[in-house]
PDB file of C-alpha atoms in Angstrom:
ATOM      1  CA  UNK A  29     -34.389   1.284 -27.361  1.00  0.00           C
ATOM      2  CA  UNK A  30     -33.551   4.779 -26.086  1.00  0.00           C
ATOM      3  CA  UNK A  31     -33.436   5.766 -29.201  1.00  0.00           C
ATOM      4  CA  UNK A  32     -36.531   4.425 -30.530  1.00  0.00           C
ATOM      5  CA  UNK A  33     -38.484   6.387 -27.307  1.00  0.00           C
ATOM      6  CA  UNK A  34     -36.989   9.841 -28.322  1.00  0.00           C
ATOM      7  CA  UNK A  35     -38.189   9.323 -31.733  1.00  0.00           C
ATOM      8  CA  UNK A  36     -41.752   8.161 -30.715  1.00  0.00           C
ATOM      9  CA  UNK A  37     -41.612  11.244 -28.297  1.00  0.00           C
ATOM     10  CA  UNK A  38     -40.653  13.615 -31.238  1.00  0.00           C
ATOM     11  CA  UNK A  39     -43.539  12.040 -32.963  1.00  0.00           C
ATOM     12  CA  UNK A  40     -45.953  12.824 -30.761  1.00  0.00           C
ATOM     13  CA  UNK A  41     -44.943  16.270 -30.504  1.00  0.00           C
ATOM     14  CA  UNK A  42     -43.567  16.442 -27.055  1.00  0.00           C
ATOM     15  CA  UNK A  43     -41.730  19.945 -26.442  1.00  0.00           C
ATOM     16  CA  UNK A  44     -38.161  20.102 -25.754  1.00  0.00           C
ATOM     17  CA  UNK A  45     -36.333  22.403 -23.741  1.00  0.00           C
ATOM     18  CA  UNK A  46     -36.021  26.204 -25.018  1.00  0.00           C
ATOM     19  CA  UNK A  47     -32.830  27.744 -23.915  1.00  0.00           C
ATOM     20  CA  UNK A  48     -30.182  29.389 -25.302  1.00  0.00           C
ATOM     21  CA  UNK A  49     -27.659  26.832 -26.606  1.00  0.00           C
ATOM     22  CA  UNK A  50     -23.798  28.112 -27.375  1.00  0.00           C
ATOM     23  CA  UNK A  51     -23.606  26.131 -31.073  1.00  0.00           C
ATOM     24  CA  UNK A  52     -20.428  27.159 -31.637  1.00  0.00           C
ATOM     25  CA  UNK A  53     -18.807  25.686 -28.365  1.00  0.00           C
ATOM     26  CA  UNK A  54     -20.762  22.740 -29.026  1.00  0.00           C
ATOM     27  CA  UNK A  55     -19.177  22.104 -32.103  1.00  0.00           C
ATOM     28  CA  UNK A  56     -16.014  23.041 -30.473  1.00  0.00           C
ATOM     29  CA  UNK A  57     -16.387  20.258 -27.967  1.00  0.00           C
ATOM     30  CA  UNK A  58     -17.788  17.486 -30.426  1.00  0.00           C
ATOM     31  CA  UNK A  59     -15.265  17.942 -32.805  1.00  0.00           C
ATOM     32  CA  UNK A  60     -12.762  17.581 -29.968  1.00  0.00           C
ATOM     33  CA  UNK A  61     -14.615  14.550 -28.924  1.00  0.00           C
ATOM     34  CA  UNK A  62     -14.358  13.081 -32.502  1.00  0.00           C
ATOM     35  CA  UNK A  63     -10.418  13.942 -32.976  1.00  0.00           C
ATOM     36  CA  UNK A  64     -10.015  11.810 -29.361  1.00  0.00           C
ATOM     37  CA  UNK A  65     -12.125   9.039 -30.676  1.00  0.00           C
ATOM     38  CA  UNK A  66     -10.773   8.633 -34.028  1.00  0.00           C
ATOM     39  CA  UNK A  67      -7.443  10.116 -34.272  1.00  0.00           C
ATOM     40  CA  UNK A  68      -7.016   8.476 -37.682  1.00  0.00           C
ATOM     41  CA  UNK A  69      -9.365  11.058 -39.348  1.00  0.00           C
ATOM     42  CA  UNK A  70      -8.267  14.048 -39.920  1.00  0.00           C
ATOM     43  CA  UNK A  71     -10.732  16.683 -37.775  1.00  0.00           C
ATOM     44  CA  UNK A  72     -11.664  20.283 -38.935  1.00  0.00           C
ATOM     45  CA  UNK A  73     -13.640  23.273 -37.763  1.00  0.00           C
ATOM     46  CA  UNK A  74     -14.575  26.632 -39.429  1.00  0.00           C
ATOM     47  CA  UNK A  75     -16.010  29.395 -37.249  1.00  0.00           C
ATOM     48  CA  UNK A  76     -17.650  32.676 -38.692  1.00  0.00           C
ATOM     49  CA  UNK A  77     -14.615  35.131 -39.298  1.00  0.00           C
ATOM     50  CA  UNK A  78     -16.442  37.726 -36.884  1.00  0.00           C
ATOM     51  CA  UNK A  79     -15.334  35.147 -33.734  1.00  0.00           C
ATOM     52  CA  UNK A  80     -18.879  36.300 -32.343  1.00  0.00           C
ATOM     53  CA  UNK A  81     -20.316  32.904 -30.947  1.00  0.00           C
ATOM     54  CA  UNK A  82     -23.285  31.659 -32.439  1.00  0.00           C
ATOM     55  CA  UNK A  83     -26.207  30.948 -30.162  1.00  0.00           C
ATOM     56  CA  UNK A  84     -29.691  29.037 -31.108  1.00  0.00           C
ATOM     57  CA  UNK A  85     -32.806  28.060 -28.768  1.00  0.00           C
ATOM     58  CA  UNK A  86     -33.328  24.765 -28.533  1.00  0.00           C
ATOM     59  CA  UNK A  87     -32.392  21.863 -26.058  1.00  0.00           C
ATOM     60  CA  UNK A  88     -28.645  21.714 -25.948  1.00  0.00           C
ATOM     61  CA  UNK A  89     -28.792  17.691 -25.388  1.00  0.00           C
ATOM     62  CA  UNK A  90     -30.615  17.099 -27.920  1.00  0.00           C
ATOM     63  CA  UNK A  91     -28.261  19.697 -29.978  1.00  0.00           C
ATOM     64  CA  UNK A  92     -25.527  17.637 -28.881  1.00  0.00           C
ATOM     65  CA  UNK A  93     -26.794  14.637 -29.704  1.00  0.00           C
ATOM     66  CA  UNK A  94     -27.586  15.759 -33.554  1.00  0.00           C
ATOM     67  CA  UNK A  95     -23.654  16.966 -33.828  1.00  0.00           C
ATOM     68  CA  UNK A  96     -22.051  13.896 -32.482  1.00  0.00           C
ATOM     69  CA  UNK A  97     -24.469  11.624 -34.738  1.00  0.00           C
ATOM     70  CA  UNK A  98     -23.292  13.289 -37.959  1.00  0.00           C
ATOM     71  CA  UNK A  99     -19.649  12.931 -36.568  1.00  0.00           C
ATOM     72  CA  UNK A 100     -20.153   9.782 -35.587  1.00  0.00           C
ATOM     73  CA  UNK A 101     -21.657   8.775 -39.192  1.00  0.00           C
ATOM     74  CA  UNK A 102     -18.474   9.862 -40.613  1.00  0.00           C
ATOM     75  CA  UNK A 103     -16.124   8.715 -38.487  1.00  0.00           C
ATOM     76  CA  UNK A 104     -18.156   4.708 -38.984  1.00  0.00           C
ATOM     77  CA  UNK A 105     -18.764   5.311 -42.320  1.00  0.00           C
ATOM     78  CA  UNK A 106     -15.045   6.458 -43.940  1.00  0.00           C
ATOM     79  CA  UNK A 107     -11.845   5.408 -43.745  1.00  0.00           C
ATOM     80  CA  UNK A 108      -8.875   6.419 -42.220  1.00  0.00           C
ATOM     81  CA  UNK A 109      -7.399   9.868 -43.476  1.00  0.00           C
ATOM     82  CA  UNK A 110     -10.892  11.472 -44.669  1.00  0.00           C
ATOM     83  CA  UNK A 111     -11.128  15.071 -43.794  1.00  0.00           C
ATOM     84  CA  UNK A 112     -14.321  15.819 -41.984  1.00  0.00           C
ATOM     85  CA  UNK A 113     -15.060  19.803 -41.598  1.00  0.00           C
ATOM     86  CA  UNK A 114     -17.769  20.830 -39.311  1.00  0.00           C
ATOM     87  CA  UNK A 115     -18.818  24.653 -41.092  1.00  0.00           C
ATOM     88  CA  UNK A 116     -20.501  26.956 -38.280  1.00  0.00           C
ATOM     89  CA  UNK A 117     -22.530  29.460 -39.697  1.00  0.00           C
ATOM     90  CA  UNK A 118     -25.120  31.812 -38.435  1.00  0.00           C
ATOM     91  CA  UNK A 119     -28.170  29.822 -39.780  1.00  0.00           C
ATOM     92  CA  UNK A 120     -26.897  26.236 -38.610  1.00  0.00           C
ATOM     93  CA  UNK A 121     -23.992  24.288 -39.405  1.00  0.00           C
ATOM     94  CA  UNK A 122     -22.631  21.637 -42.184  1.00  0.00           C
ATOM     95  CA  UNK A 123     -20.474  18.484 -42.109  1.00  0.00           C
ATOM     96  CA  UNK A 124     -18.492  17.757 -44.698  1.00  0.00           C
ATOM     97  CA  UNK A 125     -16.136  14.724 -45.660  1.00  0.00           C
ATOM     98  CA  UNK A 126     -14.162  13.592 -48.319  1.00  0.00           C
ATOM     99  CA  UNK A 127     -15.145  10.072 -48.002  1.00  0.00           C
ATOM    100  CA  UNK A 128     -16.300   8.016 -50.262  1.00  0.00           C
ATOM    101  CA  UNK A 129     -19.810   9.101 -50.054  1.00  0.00           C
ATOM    102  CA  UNK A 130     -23.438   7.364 -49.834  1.00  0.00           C
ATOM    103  CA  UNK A 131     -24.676   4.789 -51.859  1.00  0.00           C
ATOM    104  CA  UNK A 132     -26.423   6.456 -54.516  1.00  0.00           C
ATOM    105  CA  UNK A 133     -29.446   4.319 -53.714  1.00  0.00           C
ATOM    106  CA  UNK A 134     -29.711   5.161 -50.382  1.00  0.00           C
ATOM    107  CA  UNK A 135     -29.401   9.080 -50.725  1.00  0.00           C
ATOM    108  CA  UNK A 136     -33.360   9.231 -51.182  1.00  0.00           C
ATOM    109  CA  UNK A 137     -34.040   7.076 -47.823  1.00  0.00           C
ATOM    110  CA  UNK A 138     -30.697   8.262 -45.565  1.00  0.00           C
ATOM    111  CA  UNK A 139     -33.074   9.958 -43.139  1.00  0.00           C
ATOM    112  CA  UNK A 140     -35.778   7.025 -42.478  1.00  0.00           C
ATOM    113  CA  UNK A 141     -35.768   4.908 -39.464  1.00  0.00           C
ATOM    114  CA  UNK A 142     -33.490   1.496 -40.073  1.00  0.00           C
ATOM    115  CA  UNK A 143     -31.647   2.634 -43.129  1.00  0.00           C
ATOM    116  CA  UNK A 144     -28.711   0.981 -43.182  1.00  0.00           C
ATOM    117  CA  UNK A 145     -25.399   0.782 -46.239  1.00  0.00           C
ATOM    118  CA  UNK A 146     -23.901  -1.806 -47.319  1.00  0.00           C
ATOM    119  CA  UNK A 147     -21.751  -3.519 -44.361  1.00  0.00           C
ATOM    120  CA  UNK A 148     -18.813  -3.891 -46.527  1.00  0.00           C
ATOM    121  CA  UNK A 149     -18.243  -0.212 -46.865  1.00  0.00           C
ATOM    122  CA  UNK A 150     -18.294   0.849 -43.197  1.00  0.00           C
ATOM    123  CA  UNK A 151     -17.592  -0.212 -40.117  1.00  0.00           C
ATOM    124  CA  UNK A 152     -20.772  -0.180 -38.202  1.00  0.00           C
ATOM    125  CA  UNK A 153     -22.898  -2.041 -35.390  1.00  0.00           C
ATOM    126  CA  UNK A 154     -25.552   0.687 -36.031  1.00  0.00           C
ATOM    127  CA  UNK A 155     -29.495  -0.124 -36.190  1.00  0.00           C
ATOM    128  CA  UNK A 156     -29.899   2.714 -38.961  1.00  0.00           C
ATOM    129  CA  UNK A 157     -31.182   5.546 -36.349  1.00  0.00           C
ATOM    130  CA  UNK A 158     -28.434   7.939 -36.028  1.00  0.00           C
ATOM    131  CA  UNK A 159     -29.849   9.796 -39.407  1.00  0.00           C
ATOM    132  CA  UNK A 160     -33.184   9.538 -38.752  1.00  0.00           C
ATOM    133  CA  UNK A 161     -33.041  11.007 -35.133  1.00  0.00           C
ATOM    134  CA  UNK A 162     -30.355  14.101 -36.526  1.00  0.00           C
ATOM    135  CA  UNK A 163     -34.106  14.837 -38.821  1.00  0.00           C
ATOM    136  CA  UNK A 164     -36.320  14.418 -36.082  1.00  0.00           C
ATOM    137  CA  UNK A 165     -34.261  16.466 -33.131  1.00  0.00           C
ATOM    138  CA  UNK A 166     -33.905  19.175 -36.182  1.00  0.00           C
ATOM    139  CA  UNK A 167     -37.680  19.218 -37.108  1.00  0.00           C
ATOM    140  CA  UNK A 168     -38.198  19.773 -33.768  1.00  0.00           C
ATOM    141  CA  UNK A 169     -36.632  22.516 -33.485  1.00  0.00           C
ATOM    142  CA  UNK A 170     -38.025  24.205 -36.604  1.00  0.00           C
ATOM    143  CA  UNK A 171     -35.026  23.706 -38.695  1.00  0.00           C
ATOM    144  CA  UNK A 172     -33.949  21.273 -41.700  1.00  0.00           C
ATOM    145  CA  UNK A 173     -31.556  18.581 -42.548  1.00  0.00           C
ATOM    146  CA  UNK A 174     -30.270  18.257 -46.210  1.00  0.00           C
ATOM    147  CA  UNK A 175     -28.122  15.781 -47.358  1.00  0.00           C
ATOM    148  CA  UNK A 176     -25.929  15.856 -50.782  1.00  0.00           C
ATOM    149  CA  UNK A 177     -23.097  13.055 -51.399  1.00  0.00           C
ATOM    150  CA  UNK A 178     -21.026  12.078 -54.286  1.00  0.00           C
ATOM    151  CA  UNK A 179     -17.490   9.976 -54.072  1.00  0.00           C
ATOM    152  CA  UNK A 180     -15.284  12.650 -52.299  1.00  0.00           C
ATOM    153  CA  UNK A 181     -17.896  15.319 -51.313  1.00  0.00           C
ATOM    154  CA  UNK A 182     -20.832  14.382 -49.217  1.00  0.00           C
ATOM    155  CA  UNK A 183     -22.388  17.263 -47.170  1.00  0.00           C
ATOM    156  CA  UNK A 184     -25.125  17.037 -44.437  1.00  0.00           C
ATOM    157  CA  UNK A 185     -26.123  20.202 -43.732  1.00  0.00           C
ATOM    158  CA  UNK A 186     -28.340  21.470 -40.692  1.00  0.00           C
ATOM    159  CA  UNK A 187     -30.326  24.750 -41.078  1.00  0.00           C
ATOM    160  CA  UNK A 188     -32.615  26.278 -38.646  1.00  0.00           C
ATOM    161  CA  UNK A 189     -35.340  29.083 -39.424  1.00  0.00           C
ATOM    162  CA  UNK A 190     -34.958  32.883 -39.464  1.00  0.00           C
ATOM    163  CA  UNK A 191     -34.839  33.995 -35.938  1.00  0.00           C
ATOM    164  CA  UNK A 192     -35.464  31.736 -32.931  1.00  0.00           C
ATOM    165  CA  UNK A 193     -37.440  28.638 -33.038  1.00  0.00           C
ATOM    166  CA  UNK A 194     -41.300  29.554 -32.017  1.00  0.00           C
ATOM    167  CA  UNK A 195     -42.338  27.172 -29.373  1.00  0.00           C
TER     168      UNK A 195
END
């Protein structure tokens, strides 16, 4: 239900907080999070080579809540031993796995409310939100959300404009 409000929220344009948000310890922390919650997954992150941290304006929540979705989705939707690499890079960040990647008739409709795979290739008690809310938190914050998957390469990647978010 909680989820359903944000997105009806989002929808009706309501503004979300505007500070500076530390995206790469964010990543930092949800990928930590993610290696404590499924330790049978093998957990990576790649920072810019510069070690300068990368900061965005947005609503670091709401950030959060966009990172540990897309981890989340690959933790429920692979098995044990896929590689998942979280890419920071100065535009936004990607997550990658090595899974065995969407349904190829669900790439089109991954991102709409109550999408849901085929329960015999994940392990899920998911309502089909997680990827819809990851769009809608991004939109919000002027950025996109791609998505490209084949067996043993499926990449969501987040992206948000030139410069700081105008708001």
């Amino acid at each position: 239900v909680e989820d359903l409000l944000l997105l009806a929220r989002l929808d009706s344009g309501r503004p979300l907080a505007h500070d500076t948000v530390d995206l790469t310890r964010l990543l930092l922390e949800a990928v930590d999070d993610a290696r404590v919650v499924a330790p049978d997954h093998r957990w990576q992150i790649v920072l810019p080579a510069d070690g300068e941290p990368i900061e965005v304006t947005g609503d670091s929540h709401r950030l959060h809540q966009v990172v540990t979705n897309l981890l989340s989705n690959a933790r429920k939707h692979t098995p044990a031993g896929t590689t998942v690499t979280v890419t920071a890079r100065p535009d936004g960040f990607d997550v990658h796995d090595d899974g065995p990647g969407f349904p190829p008739d669900l790439l089109a409709s991954a991102f709409e409310r109550f999408t849901r795979g085929d329960p015999s290739r994940h392990r899920s008690d998911g309502v089909g939100l997680g990827l819809a809310l990851v769009q809608a938190i991004v939109a919000a914050h002027g950025g996109s959300v791609t998505l490209t998957s084949e067996p043993g390469d499926t990449r969501i990647s987040v992206r948000w404009p030139a410069g700081p978010p105008s708001h």
